[in-house]
Amino acid sequence: MFTNETLLALAILGSIGLVMSVLLSIGKRIFAVETDDRFDRLMDILPGANCGGCGFPGCSGFAQGLIDGTAKPTACPPGGPEVTVLIGEIMGVKLTPGEPMVAVVGCAGDHSAAPPVANYQGLRDCRAAHAVAGGAKSCAYGCLGLGTCQTACVFDAITITDTGLAIIDRDKCTACGACIEICPRQIIRLHPKRDEVHVLCINPDKPKEVKAVCTVGCTACKLCTRQSERLVMDERLAVVSPEVKADIPASCALVCPQGTIFDLRQYALSDWILDPAARRDFEQRQEAWKAEEKARKAAAREKKSASKAKPKAAPDTNTDANAEPGTDATPSAGGEA
Amino acid sequence: MSILTFRGGIHPRYNKERTAALATKPLAAPDELVLPLSQHIGAPAVATVSVGDTVLRGQTIAQPGGFVSAAIHAPVSGTVSAIEPRPTGNGTLGDAIVLANDHQDTETSYSGLGEDWAQADAATLRDMVARAGIVGLGGAAFPSHVKLAPPPDRTIDTVIINGAECEPWLTADHRLMLESATAVVSGLRIIQHILGAPNGVIGIEANKPDALRAISQAATGTPIRVVSLAVKYPQGGEKQLISACLKRRVPQGKLPMDVGVVVHNTGTAAAIHRAVVDGRPLLERIVTVTGTAVSQPANYWVRLGTPVAHVLQHCQTELTPAGKLILGGPMMGIAQKHADIPVVKSTSGILVLQPKDATTRPASPCIRCGRCVDACPMFLVPQELGAFARLRMIPEARAAAALDCMECGSCAHACPAHIPLVQLIRLAKADIHAAARKKM
Amino acid sequence: MSTPLIVSASPHATSGATTPKIMWSVVLALAPATAYAIWLFGYPALSVIAATVFCCVFFEALCGLAMRRSPTITDGSAALTGLILALSLPPGLPLWICAVGAFVAIVISKAIFGGLGQNPFNPAMAGRVFLLIAFPADLTRWLVPQQHAGDTLFGEPVTALDAQGRITEYGLTNVDAITAATPIGLLREKGANIVADLPGNIEFLLGHINGSAGETSAFLLLAGGIFLLIRRVIAWHIPVAYLGTVALFAAITHLVDPSAYAGPAFHLLSGGVMMGAWFIATDYVTSPMFPKGRILFGVGAGILTMVIRLWGGYPEGVSFAVLLMNACVPFFNAWTRPKPFGATTATSGGPQP
Amino acid sequence: MKEIFVIVLMAMLTENFVLAKFLGICPFLGVSKKTSTALGMSMAVLFVMMVASILTFLIHHFALVPFRAEYLQTIVFILVIASTVQLTEMAIQKMSPPLYQALGIFLPLITTNCAVLGLAVLNIQNDYRLLQVIFYAIGASGGFALALILFAGLREKLELAEVPQAFRGPAIALVTAGILSLAFMGFTGLAPAS
């Protein structure tokens, strides 16, 4: 079976292989360079979207940052808690995953609510329009709706309605922050995912000016702050405060005369903004709630006046009084112009 | 006299003939004047009057809010009706002092040095300029007293007065040079005295021969050199003017004073003359009101704070819908959303265009014709900067010297595809600054 | 207060130049040469030109719809590409081949790169080279100008005509029958000694020779080119560099060996050089943006044209030369970037667009 | 001497390894994103081609032919090329890590690069002498470099083009390469193989 031909072939190949392997081992020693194998294992578990949410140029930059310690393992928003845990295992560090967040656009003033005052011509880019006399929008703080956040979003969670407003899809959003950083008016803010109520306005101007530019702006009437401690006033703007631990009843959205407060439990965001039927339905429920609220207060007042008629009690510290609607006009239906 | 110029630049339609021959007329003061606290580059001024005070014409109503800032004076006598945010020319709300005009125009007393200003030393002259609230009237509105105080290690050998007025449509400087040539020349000599600069140059574009004659005649008997410049935009740019007049090139990222030169606008020189000799602060300025939608264009002495709507009423101009209202010239002016914004120190012109001239054509794809490269006076590649801006390639934009762009508009003017190159480059510059800030 | 004024970034004035104006003025500059070619060759030339231009515009509209972009057929770029391609094809070419050429030119070498302004290669030349390689026979069969419809070509008997009346063979007394060739082709086949009895340069100038529609009438093409130069639609750098290099190259080779190589006049006035220098190489999109880069481009194209003409396998080198130079444009742009005003060190990075 | 010039010219232009013979396409597509990496790759391929073609030539004439074992040609050539590539890879990793990072998988891939093996086999088929082998290697790697660097320049330009979604990435690269090889066909017949 071993004719001299196969022997010959084996000899030739063997000798060349031997010479080459000697050469390579010498080379190995001359050109020795150590590399870190954790880099490749990290690259496998990272989502690979290169979205820059961690502040590093792409996932390879983030992995390199993890190895030389400049990056925090929880800094990968798209990866979310699972990736954080995996990073912990590779880097040999025990980690508790961060709280899931989601980005929300703090404005509901599309073309119908905040009509454009001028005819903007030029780049279809919010930052460019913002630099040209604040774009065409009347409100200087509102969403310009030219889609810069949409193009910046790697997970295409953002759509621009044809009435010129950005809407973020809560499920697709991984809170990577790309849209927050690029929006020239910082309208988009990060909120914990479990929050269901948001105030869709960031215009801090006086109520008179807000009403002049938008029909769904927050006019600082403070009514919502009475419905729940979680809603507090930040100068002339109602905000959902992250520190206060209290739930927000559905009445908060109903009490707001401008319809600025959006309640995820009652309406989907796209219907709330686009679907006039949802708005009409909201206004009817608002009417019903107000009527029922007035009846409740009237009943409370009789009960009190009845109790006051018997003993001459101390001066009436009727805590209910300040429950009356605040200085502003009584909350009329929906947003009037 | 040989015609000097620079490389690059464009020849837009100048349309100056409509107002070049019209003498400057004073404009009647309005009932309410709005004086924004920030009319200049640098910190906003700090109001020294409160609501209800009565003020006299020429009285200081706001002190500079820092070294790089400028004082503000009352252009009319009357009472302070409010200090509140009011719309300004750059589209934002800004704190402003609102004066109710009593139409008496009672003046305060002014104390100037008269003709023998030469005895005073540089510091007092500089202080008079500062107290008079003088800023660059060419459109930059940079506080003049700061430019008159270069750091000690910089010796200034030449002062150039910029009479180019290369911006189309506008004739404010042209009229000023004709009507107050001696003030311009005397202002230049005051600036030379403050800076200790031996030689002075006044550059005027060749399309203003009468101004050239007036200034040369006023400058006879002085060592000042009056040069004629080619009619090309942007001849009035600082670096282009220096390279045309003195054949000196300001290095990249450096200032004119780094090559021993300071440039001032003709209006600024005249204002400095009035501040030092007569002690008068900056209360009004020449504004050219022109444009295809203005039936009676004119040059006016407009008091600072006069609402643009008031000025337009005087020229029987109705803001037709889909037209355009621009503060400044067509090349670097800012389009406005409405007319109740005040004329401020940097407003050199009010341009009102009819819809057919106002609508911008939609951008079509770039065909790499290179006309923007030939037009750019800073020798940049606008087409490439635009592409980097659109794709947010920030390091490449910085490497291609985007920050050198002075937004003169020559590239976008020359572009056959109507790509808004200046708007794109502005985005790139904002990104570069943001990236630098993030790194710090 | 509420008149909706227009708000846009500065500058608010433009020069009035527009892409359609540029494209249509180049088409206008080509009109005399086109008309002359149609007059010279009659229906075969007209059909080729009409078919190619129509197909190009049709494909451009189709791609515009497919990519949901605003239709760009009115800006004249597709029509111009069609016209240039048509002028570089022999008259009497079967129309379906013209359609294939138009498809390659518009769809493959322009639309899928992103449409106008994004294509690295000159669409017309890519189309022509594709046809030259795909249909060699058809691309090298020439029609005798109407005025010489007699049975001789350069005084040689025409031995065979094909269906469309195109010469398939003609006999040279001292050489066996060869396929009819353009003067350039003849030069290739027979060496320079035939140059003597080729029609005189005047004939070339007036275009009484056969060749593709664009290769005739060097005089009208030159006039069109000068027209574009005066209207500042094109810059002088590419034509001057290109024609200068071709002339120099031809002069040197002619000096070295007059019998084998024709002189500069012949090379300048014949074949596609005049057309290439003024209308093809100066296509903004596929040529460098900076003056010095354009000169490099012109010189390179000139050298390659002559190398292919004198020693290459194909009689005409213009289309190949232009395509090869298009490939080098990114490097020409990078090497000849202007230094910013007052720059102390060069700030040009790697090759940029 | 004229023959050497013809060999180099033929290898670089008329019979360009990438654009005419269509060898070495995968590094041609993989490494041409940036001109700097394209340059690095061309240097690496030049080195490997030189060393490999000389070694394979010597082995062929002094080992395979005397023992009439020409049938071992392919396996032996691959072995030689593989070890040369391994050596180059180590050297590049040591000398310029960024280039090593940029070339990535395509550096070890030179082993299976058909251009290198093609060159070695062509040397034998055209039965060139040693001097011709060296110049043919120079011509071949020069042609590879010319095509790769030109193509990288074009692809960098395409980075800024709004290529339609369906054609982004390798699709548009292949179309560009196709037109580039169309252009190189202009050189056919330039220097007919002697």
mmCIF file of N, CA, C and O in Angstrom, chain A residues 100-105 155-159 167-175 189-198 200 262-265 267-270:
data_model
loop_
_atom_site.group_PDB
_atom_site.id
_atom_site.type_symbol
_atom_site.label_atom_id
_atom_site.label_comp_id
_atom_site.label_asym_id
_atom_site.label_seq_id
_atom_site.Cartn_x
_atom_site.Cartn_y
_atom_site.Cartn_z
ATOM 1 N N PRO A 100 -36.026 50.475 33.666
ATOM 2 C CA PRO A 100 -36.288 50.746 32.231
ATOM 3 C C PRO A 100 -36.926 52.122 32.032
ATOM 4 O O PRO A 100 -37.832 52.495 32.776
ATOM 5 N N MET A 101 -36.403 52.891 31.081
ATOM 6 C CA MET A 101 -36.915 54.248 30.836
ATOM 7 C C MET A 101 -37.470 54.311 29.408
ATOM 8 O O MET A 101 -37.190 53.441 28.578
ATOM 9 N N VAL A 102 -38.214 55.366 29.154
ATOM 10 C CA VAL A 102 -38.735 55.568 27.786
ATOM 11 C C VAL A 102 -38.764 57.064 27.498
ATOM 12 O O VAL A 102 -38.884 57.879 28.433
ATOM 13 N N ALA A 103 -38.579 57.440 26.222
ATOM 14 C CA ALA A 103 -38.544 58.879 25.869
ATOM 15 C C ALA A 103 -39.962 59.331 25.510
ATOM 16 O O ALA A 103 -40.719 58.584 24.871
ATOM 17 N N VAL A 104 -40.317 60.542 25.976
ATOM 18 C CA VAL A 104 -41.669 61.081 25.694
ATOM 19 C C VAL A 104 -41.515 62.492 25.143
ATOM 20 O O VAL A 104 -40.707 63.289 25.657
ATOM 21 N N VAL A 105 -42.267 62.799 24.070
ATOM 22 C CA VAL A 105 -42.220 64.150 23.474
ATOM 23 C C VAL A 105 -43.122 65.074 24.306
ATOM 24 O O VAL A 105 -44.323 64.811 24.439
ATOM 25 N N PHE A 155 -33.807 52.991 16.140
ATOM 26 C CA PHE A 155 -34.783 51.895 16.286
ATOM 27 C C PHE A 155 -36.104 52.271 15.624
ATOM 28 O O PHE A 155 -37.135 51.655 15.895
ATOM 29 N N ASP A 156 -36.124 53.232 14.796
ATOM 30 C CA ASP A 156 -37.275 53.911 14.156
ATOM 31 C C ASP A 156 -38.526 53.815 15.008
ATOM 32 O O ASP A 156 -39.585 53.339 14.593
ATOM 33 N N ALA A 157 -38.392 54.324 16.252
ATOM 34 C CA ALA A 157 -39.532 54.337 17.177
ATOM 35 C C ALA A 157 -40.325 55.622 17.015
ATOM 36 O O ALA A 157 -41.384 55.767 17.614
ATOM 37 N N ILE A 158 -39.803 56.581 16.223
ATOM 38 C CA ILE A 158 -40.456 57.904 16.173
ATOM 39 C C ILE A 158 -41.117 58.082 14.810
ATOM 40 O O ILE A 158 -40.494 57.788 13.778
ATOM 41 N N THR A 159 -42.378 58.505 14.813
ATOM 42 C CA THR A 159 -43.028 58.854 13.527
ATOM 43 C C THR A 159 -43.485 60.312 13.619
ATOM 44 O O THR A 159 -43.833 60.787 14.710
ATOM 45 N N ILE A 167 -44.200 61.620 17.398
ATOM 46 C CA ILE A 167 -44.829 60.669 18.344
ATOM 47 C C ILE A 167 -43.861 59.503 18.535
ATOM 48 O O ILE A 167 -43.321 58.981 17.557
ATOM 49 N N ILE A 168 -43.618 59.153 19.812
ATOM 50 C CA ILE A 168 -42.658 58.070 20.091
ATOM 51 C C ILE A 168 -43.428 56.808 20.471
ATOM 52 O O ILE A 168 -44.326 56.857 21.322
ATOM 53 N N ASP A 169 -43.071 55.682 19.830
ATOM 54 C CA ASP A 169 -43.720 54.393 20.109
ATOM 55 C C ASP A 169 -43.057 53.793 21.349
ATOM 56 O O ASP A 169 -41.866 53.476 21.339
ATOM 57 N N ARG A 170 -43.841 53.661 22.445
ATOM 58 C CA ARG A 170 -43.245 53.268 23.732
ATOM 59 C C ARG A 170 -42.548 51.919 23.654
ATOM 60 O O ARG A 170 -41.499 51.728 24.262
ATOM 61 N N ASP A 171 -43.097 50.973 22.835
ATOM 62 C CA ASP A 171 -42.488 49.627 22.871
ATOM 63 C C ASP A 171 -41.147 49.658 22.143
ATOM 64 O O ASP A 171 -40.176 49.075 22.586
ATOM 65 N N LYS A 172 -41.073 50.367 20.990
ATOM 66 C CA LYS A 172 -39.812 50.314 20.232
ATOM 67 C C LYS A 172 -38.720 51.140 20.912
ATOM 68 O O LYS A 172 -37.541 50.926 20.685
ATOM 69 N N CYS A 173 -39.131 52.114 21.732
ATOM 70 C CA CYS A 173 -38.111 53.046 22.254
ATOM 71 C C CYS A 173 -37.237 52.336 23.279
ATOM 72 O O CYS A 173 -37.741 51.676 24.203
ATOM 73 N N THR A 174 -35.887 52.443 23.105
ATOM 74 C CA THR A 174 -34.968 51.790 24.053
ATOM 75 C C THR A 174 -34.263 52.861 24.898
ATOM 76 O O THR A 174 -33.212 52.606 25.474
ATOM 77 N N ALA A 175 -34.761 54.073 24.929
ATOM 78 C CA ALA A 175 -34.225 55.181 25.743
ATOM 79 C C ALA A 175 -32.737 55.391 25.482
ATOM 80 O O ALA A 175 -31.959 55.658 26.408
ATOM 81 N N ARG A 189 -38.084 64.137 26.712
ATOM 82 C CA ARG A 189 -37.483 63.864 28.037
ATOM 83 C C ARG A 189 -37.632 62.366 28.340
ATOM 84 O O ARG A 189 -38.540 61.702 27.814
ATOM 85 N N LEU A 190 -36.730 61.862 29.220
ATOM 86 C CA LEU A 190 -36.799 60.428 29.611
ATOM 87 C C LEU A 190 -37.722 60.301 30.826
ATOM 88 O O LEU A 190 -37.614 61.083 31.779
ATOM 89 N N HIS A 191 -38.664 59.357 30.763
ATOM 90 C CA HIS A 191 -39.544 59.091 31.922
ATOM 91 C C HIS A 191 -39.476 57.609 32.243
ATOM 92 O O HIS A 191 -39.268 56.793 31.335
ATOM 93 N N PRO A 192 -39.650 57.214 33.516
ATOM 94 C CA PRO A 192 -39.726 55.765 33.818
ATOM 95 C C PRO A 192 -40.864 55.145 32.995
ATOM 96 O O PRO A 192 -41.912 55.772 32.796
ATOM 97 N N LYS A 193 -40.618 53.896 32.550
ATOM 98 C CA LYS A 193 -41.597 53.253 31.652
ATOM 99 C C LYS A 193 -42.930 53.067 32.350
ATOM 100 O O LYS A 193 -44.005 53.120 31.764
ATOM 101 N N ARG A 194 -42.904 52.899 33.732
ATOM 102 C CA ARG A 194 -44.186 52.566 34.390
ATOM 103 C C ARG A 194 -45.056 53.809 34.531
ATOM 104 O O ARG A 194 -46.250 53.705 34.782
ATOM 105 N N ASP A 195 -44.508 55.054 34.282
ATOM 106 C CA ASP A 195 -45.370 56.244 34.406
ATOM 107 C C ASP A 195 -46.414 56.233 33.300
ATOM 108 O O ASP A 195 -46.095 56.004 32.130
ATOM 109 N N GLU A 196 -47.679 56.499 33.662
ATOM 110 C CA GLU A 196 -48.733 56.460 32.643
ATOM 111 C C GLU A 196 -49.281 57.847 32.320
ATOM 112 O O GLU A 196 -49.987 58.030 31.352
ATOM 113 N N VAL A 197 -48.966 58.846 33.151
ATOM 114 C CA VAL A 197 -49.549 60.180 32.893
ATOM 115 C C VAL A 197 -48.406 61.148 32.574
ATOM 116 O O VAL A 197 -47.371 61.159 33.263
ATOM 117 N N HIS A 198 -48.557 61.926 31.490
ATOM 118 C CA HIS A 198 -47.508 62.905 31.127
ATOM 119 C C HIS A 198 -48.155 64.244 30.819
ATOM 120 O O HIS A 198 -49.267 64.287 30.266
ATOM 121 N N LEU A 200 -48.039 67.131 28.415
ATOM 122 C CA LEU A 200 -47.467 67.309 27.073
ATOM 123 C C LEU A 200 -47.310 68.789 26.752
ATOM 124 O O LEU A 200 -47.939 69.327 25.837
ATOM 125 N N PHE A 262 -51.921 64.005 29.397
ATOM 126 C CA PHE A 262 -52.256 62.808 28.613
ATOM 127 C C PHE A 262 -52.190 61.599 29.525
ATOM 128 O O PHE A 262 -51.201 61.415 30.249
ATOM 129 N N ASP A 263 -53.259 60.801 29.527
ATOM 130 C CA ASP A 263 -53.304 59.623 30.416
ATOM 131 C C ASP A 263 -53.304 58.370 29.553
ATOM 132 O O ASP A 263 -54.249 58.106 28.801
ATOM 133 N N LEU A 264 -52.185 57.631 29.644
ATOM 134 C CA LEU A 264 -51.966 56.454 28.805
ATOM 135 C C LEU A 264 -53.078 55.435 28.991
ATOM 136 O O LEU A 264 -53.479 54.726 28.073
ATOM 137 N N ARG A 265 -53.661 55.400 30.220
ATOM 138 C CA ARG A 265 -54.666 54.348 30.499
ATOM 139 C C ARG A 265 -55.942 54.637 29.713
ATOM 140 O O ARG A 265 -56.664 53.734 29.319
ATOM 141 N N TYR A 267 -56.267 56.713 26.719
ATOM 142 C CA TYR A 267 -56.192 56.785 25.242
ATOM 143 C C TYR A 267 -54.792 56.374 24.799
ATOM 144 O O TYR A 267 -53.808 56.619 25.505
ATOM 145 N N ALA A 268 -54.706 55.823 23.592
ATOM 146 C CA ALA A 268 -53.359 55.602 23.008
ATOM 147 C C ALA A 268 -52.865 56.953 22.511
ATOM 148 O O ALA A 268 -53.658 57.796 22.080
ATOM 149 N N LEU A 269 -51.552 57.151 22.538
ATOM 150 C CA LEU A 269 -50.971 58.456 22.221
ATOM 151 C C LEU A 269 -51.368 58.897 20.803
ATOM 152 O O LEU A 269 -51.812 60.021 20.577
ATOM 153 N N SER A 270 -51.293 57.982 19.822
ATOM 154 C CA SER A 270 -51.561 58.419 18.425
ATOM 155 C C SER A 270 -53.023 58.840 18.304
ATOM 156 O O SER A 270 -53.330 59.857 17.690
#
